[in-house]
Tab-separated table of C-alpha atoms in Angstrom:
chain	number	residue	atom	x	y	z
T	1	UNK	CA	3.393	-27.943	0.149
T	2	UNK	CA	2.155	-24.201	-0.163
T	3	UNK	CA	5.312	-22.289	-0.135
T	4	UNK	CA	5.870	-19.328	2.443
T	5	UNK	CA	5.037	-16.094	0.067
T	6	UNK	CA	1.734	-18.301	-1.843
T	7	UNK	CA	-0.987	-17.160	0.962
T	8	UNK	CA	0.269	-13.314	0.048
T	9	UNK	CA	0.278	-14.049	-3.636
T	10	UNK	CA	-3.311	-15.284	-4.055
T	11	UNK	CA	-4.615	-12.498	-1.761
T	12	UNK	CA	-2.665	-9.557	-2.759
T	13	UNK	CA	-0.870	-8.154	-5.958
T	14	UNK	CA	2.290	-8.509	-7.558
T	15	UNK	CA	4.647	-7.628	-10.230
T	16	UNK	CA	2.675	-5.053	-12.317
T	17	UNK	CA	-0.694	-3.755	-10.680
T	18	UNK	CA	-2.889	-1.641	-12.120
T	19	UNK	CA	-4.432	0.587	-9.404
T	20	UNK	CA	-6.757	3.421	-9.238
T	21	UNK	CA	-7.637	6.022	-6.045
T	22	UNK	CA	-9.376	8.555	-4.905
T	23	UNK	CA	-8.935	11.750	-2.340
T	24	UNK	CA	-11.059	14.257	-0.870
T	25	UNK	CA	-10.727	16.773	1.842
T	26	UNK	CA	-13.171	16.477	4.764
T	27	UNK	CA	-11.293	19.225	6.732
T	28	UNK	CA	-8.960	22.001	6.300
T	29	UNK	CA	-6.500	19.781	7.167
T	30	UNK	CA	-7.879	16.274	7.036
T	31	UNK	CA	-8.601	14.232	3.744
T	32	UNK	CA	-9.534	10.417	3.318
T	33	UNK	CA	-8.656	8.305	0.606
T	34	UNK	CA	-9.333	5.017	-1.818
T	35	UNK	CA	-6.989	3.257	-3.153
T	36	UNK	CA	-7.935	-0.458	-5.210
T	37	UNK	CA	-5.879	-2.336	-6.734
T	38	UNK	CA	-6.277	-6.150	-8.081
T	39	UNK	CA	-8.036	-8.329	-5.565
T	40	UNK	CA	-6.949	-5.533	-3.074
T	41	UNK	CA	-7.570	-2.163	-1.580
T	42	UNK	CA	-7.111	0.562	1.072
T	43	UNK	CA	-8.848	3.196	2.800
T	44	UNK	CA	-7.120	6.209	4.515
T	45	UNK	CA	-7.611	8.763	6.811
T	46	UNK	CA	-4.892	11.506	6.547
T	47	UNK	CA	-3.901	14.714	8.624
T	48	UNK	CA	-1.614	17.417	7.265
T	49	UNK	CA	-0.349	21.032	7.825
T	50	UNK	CA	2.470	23.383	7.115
T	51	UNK	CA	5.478	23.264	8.730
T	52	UNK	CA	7.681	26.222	7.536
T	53	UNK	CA	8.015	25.606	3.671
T	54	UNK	CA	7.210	21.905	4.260
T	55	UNK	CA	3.740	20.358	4.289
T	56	UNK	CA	3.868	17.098	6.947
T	57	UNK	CA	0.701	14.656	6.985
T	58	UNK	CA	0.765	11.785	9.506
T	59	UNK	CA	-2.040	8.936	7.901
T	60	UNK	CA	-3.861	6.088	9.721
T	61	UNK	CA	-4.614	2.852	6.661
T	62	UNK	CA	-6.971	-0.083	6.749
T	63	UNK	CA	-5.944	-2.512	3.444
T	64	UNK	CA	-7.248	-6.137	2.629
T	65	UNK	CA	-7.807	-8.233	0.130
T	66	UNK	CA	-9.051	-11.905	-1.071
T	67	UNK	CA	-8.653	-14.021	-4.020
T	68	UNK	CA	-9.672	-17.336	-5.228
T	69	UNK	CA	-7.774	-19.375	-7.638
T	70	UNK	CA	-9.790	-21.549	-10.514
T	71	UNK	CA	-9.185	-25.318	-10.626
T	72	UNK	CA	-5.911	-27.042	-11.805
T	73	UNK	CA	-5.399	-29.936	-13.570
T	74	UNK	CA	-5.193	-31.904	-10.024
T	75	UNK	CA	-8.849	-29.981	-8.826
T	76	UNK	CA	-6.868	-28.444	-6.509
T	77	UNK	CA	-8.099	-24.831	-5.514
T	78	UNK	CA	-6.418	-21.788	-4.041
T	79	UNK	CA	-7.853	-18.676	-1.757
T	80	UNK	CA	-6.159	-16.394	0.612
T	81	UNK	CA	-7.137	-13.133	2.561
T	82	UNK	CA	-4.884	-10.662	3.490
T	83	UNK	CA	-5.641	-7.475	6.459
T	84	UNK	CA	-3.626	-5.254	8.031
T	85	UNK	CA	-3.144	-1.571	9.071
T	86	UNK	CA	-0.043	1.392	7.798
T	87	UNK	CA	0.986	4.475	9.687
T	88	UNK	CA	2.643	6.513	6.982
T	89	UNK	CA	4.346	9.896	7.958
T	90	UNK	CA	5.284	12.342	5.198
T	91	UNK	CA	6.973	15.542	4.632
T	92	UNK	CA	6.372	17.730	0.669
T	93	UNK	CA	8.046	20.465	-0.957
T	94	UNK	CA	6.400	22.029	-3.684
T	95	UNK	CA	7.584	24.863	-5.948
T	96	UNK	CA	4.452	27.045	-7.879
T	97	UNK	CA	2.073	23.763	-8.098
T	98	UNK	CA	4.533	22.154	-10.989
T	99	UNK	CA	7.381	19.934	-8.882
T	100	UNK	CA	6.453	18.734	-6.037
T	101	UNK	CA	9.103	16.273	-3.825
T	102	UNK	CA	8.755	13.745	-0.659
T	103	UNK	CA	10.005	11.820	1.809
T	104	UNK	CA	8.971	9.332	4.358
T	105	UNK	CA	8.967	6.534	6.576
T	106	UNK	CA	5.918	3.989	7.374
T	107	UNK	CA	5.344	1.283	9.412
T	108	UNK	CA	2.872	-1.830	8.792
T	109	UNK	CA	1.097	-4.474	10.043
T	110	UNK	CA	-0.341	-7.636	8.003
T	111	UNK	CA	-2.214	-10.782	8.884
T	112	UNK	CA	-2.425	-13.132	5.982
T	113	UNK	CA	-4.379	-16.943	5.300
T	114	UNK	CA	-4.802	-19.304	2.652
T	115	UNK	CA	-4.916	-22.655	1.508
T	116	UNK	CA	-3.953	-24.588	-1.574
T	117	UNK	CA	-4.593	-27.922	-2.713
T	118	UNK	CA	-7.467	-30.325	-3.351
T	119	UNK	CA	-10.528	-28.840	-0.818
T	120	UNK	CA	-10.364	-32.040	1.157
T	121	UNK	CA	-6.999	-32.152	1.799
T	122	UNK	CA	-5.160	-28.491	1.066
T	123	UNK	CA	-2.288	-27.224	3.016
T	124	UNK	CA	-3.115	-24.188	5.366
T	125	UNK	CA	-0.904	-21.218	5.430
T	126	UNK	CA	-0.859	-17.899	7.904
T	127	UNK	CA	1.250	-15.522	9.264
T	128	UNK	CA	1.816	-12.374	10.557
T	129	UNK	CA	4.222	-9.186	8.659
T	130	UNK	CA	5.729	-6.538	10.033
T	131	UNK	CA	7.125	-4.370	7.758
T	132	UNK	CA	8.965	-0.800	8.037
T	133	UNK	CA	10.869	1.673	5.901
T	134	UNK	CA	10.621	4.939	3.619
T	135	UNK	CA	9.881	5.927	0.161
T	136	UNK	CA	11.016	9.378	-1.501
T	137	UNK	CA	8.911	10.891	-4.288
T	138	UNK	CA	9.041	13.137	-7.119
T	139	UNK	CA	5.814	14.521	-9.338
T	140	UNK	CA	5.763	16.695	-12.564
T	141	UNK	CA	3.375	18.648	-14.281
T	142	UNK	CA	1.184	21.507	-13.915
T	143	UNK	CA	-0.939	22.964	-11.405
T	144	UNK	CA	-4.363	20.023	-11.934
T	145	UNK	CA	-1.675	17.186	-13.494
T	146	UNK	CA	1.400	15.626	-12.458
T	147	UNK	CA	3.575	12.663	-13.663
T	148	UNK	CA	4.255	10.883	-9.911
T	149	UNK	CA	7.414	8.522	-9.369
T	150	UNK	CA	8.323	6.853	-6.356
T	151	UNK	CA	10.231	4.533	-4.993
T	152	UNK	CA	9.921	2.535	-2.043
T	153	UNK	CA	12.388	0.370	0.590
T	154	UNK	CA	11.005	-1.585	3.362
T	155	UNK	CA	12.317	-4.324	5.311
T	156	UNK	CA	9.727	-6.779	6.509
T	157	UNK	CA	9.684	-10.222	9.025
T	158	UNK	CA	6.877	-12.588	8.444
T	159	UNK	CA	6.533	-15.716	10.924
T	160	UNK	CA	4.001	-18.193	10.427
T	161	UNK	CA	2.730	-21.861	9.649
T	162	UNK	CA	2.498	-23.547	6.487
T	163	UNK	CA	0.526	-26.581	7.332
T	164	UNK	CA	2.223	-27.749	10.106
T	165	UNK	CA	5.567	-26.429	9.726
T	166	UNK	CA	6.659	-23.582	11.196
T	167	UNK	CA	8.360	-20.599	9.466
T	168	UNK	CA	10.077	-17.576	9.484
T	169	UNK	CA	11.130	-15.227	6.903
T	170	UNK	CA	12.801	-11.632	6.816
T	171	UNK	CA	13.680	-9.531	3.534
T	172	UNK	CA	14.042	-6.233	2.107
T	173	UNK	CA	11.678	-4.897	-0.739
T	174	UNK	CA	12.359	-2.170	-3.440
T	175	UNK	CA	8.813	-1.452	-5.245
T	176	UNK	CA	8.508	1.476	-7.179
T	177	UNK	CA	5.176	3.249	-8.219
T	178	UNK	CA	4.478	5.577	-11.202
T	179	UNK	CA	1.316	7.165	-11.119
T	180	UNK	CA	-0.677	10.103	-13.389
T	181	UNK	CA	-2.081	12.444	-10.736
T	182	UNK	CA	-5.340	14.367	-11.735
T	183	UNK	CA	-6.755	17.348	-9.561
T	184	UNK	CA	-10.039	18.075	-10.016
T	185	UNK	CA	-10.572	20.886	-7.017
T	186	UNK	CA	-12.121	24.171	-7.794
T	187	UNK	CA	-9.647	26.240	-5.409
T	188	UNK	CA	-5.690	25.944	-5.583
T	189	UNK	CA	-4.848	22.450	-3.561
T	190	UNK	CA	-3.378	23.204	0.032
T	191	UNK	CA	-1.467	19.057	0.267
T	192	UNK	CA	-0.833	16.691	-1.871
């Protein structure tokens, strides 16, 4: 039987995932986003402004993703699809361009399907997430690049169906994220 987290594993990644993203302002105060990663990605629309020494951006995020497995031994098959939307909110510090710090909350939604098995006879799995927390951030460098690390804690509830059997399933998750941040504007950048 397809167990609760394999229709999230085949369409989304885990452990270690490469990623790579891109930003660019389409207002003074109002930048989209790419983010892909694995069998995954994420687009973003973001709004941001000063607020005393503080910059604050409120963001609106579409992510998906699908992934087919090859054939095992049995000629059993795997796929899975993944969709949801994030509302991240998000206040920065920065000192002369070279540390830069963050906090901030985030809230998700996440619809996820798959099946595993033989074709003919595979076990169907879906369910809906929904997942809130915050993550706090710290970057390094100079003024064009920074060394970003962050850490992330959000408690999610998933209900569902694995084949016929219903299910329900609540946790808390820890990922971090280290990234290298390169700037490649002509003028000083205004957010983050």
């Amino acid at each position: 039987e397809l167990a609760a987290g394999d229709a999230r594993s085949l369409a989304g990644p885990s452990g270690i995932a490469p990623a790579a993203g891109v930003r660019g302002g389409v207002a003074e105060d109002v930048d989209v986003g790419l983010v892909v990663s694995s069998a995954s990605g994420r687009a973003e629309l973001r709004w941001g402004g000063r607020v005393g020494p503080l910059r604050a951006h409120v963001g609106l995020a579409g992510f998906g993703g699908y992934a087919v497995t090859g054939l095992d031994e049995n000629g059993a098959q795997g796929s899975g699809w993944r969709a949801g939307a994030l509302v991240p909110l998000t206040l920065a510090f920065d000192v002369a361009g070279s540390l830069e710090a963050w906090l901030g909350a985030r809230v998700a939604l996440e619809r996820v399907e798959g099946a595993l098995g033989p074709p003919s006879r595979g076990v169907r799995s879906a369910a809906w997430g929904l997942r809130g927390g915050g993550v706090v951030g710290l970057a390094l460098g100079f003024r064009r690049v920074h060394v970003l690390a962050e850490l992330a804690i959000d408690g999610e509830h998933w209900s569902g169906q694995n084949g016929a059997s219903p299910f329900e399933r609540a946790g808390v998750a820890l990922p971090p994220a280290f990234a290298l941040r390169v700037r490649f504007s002509p003028h000083p950048p205004r957010g983050a």
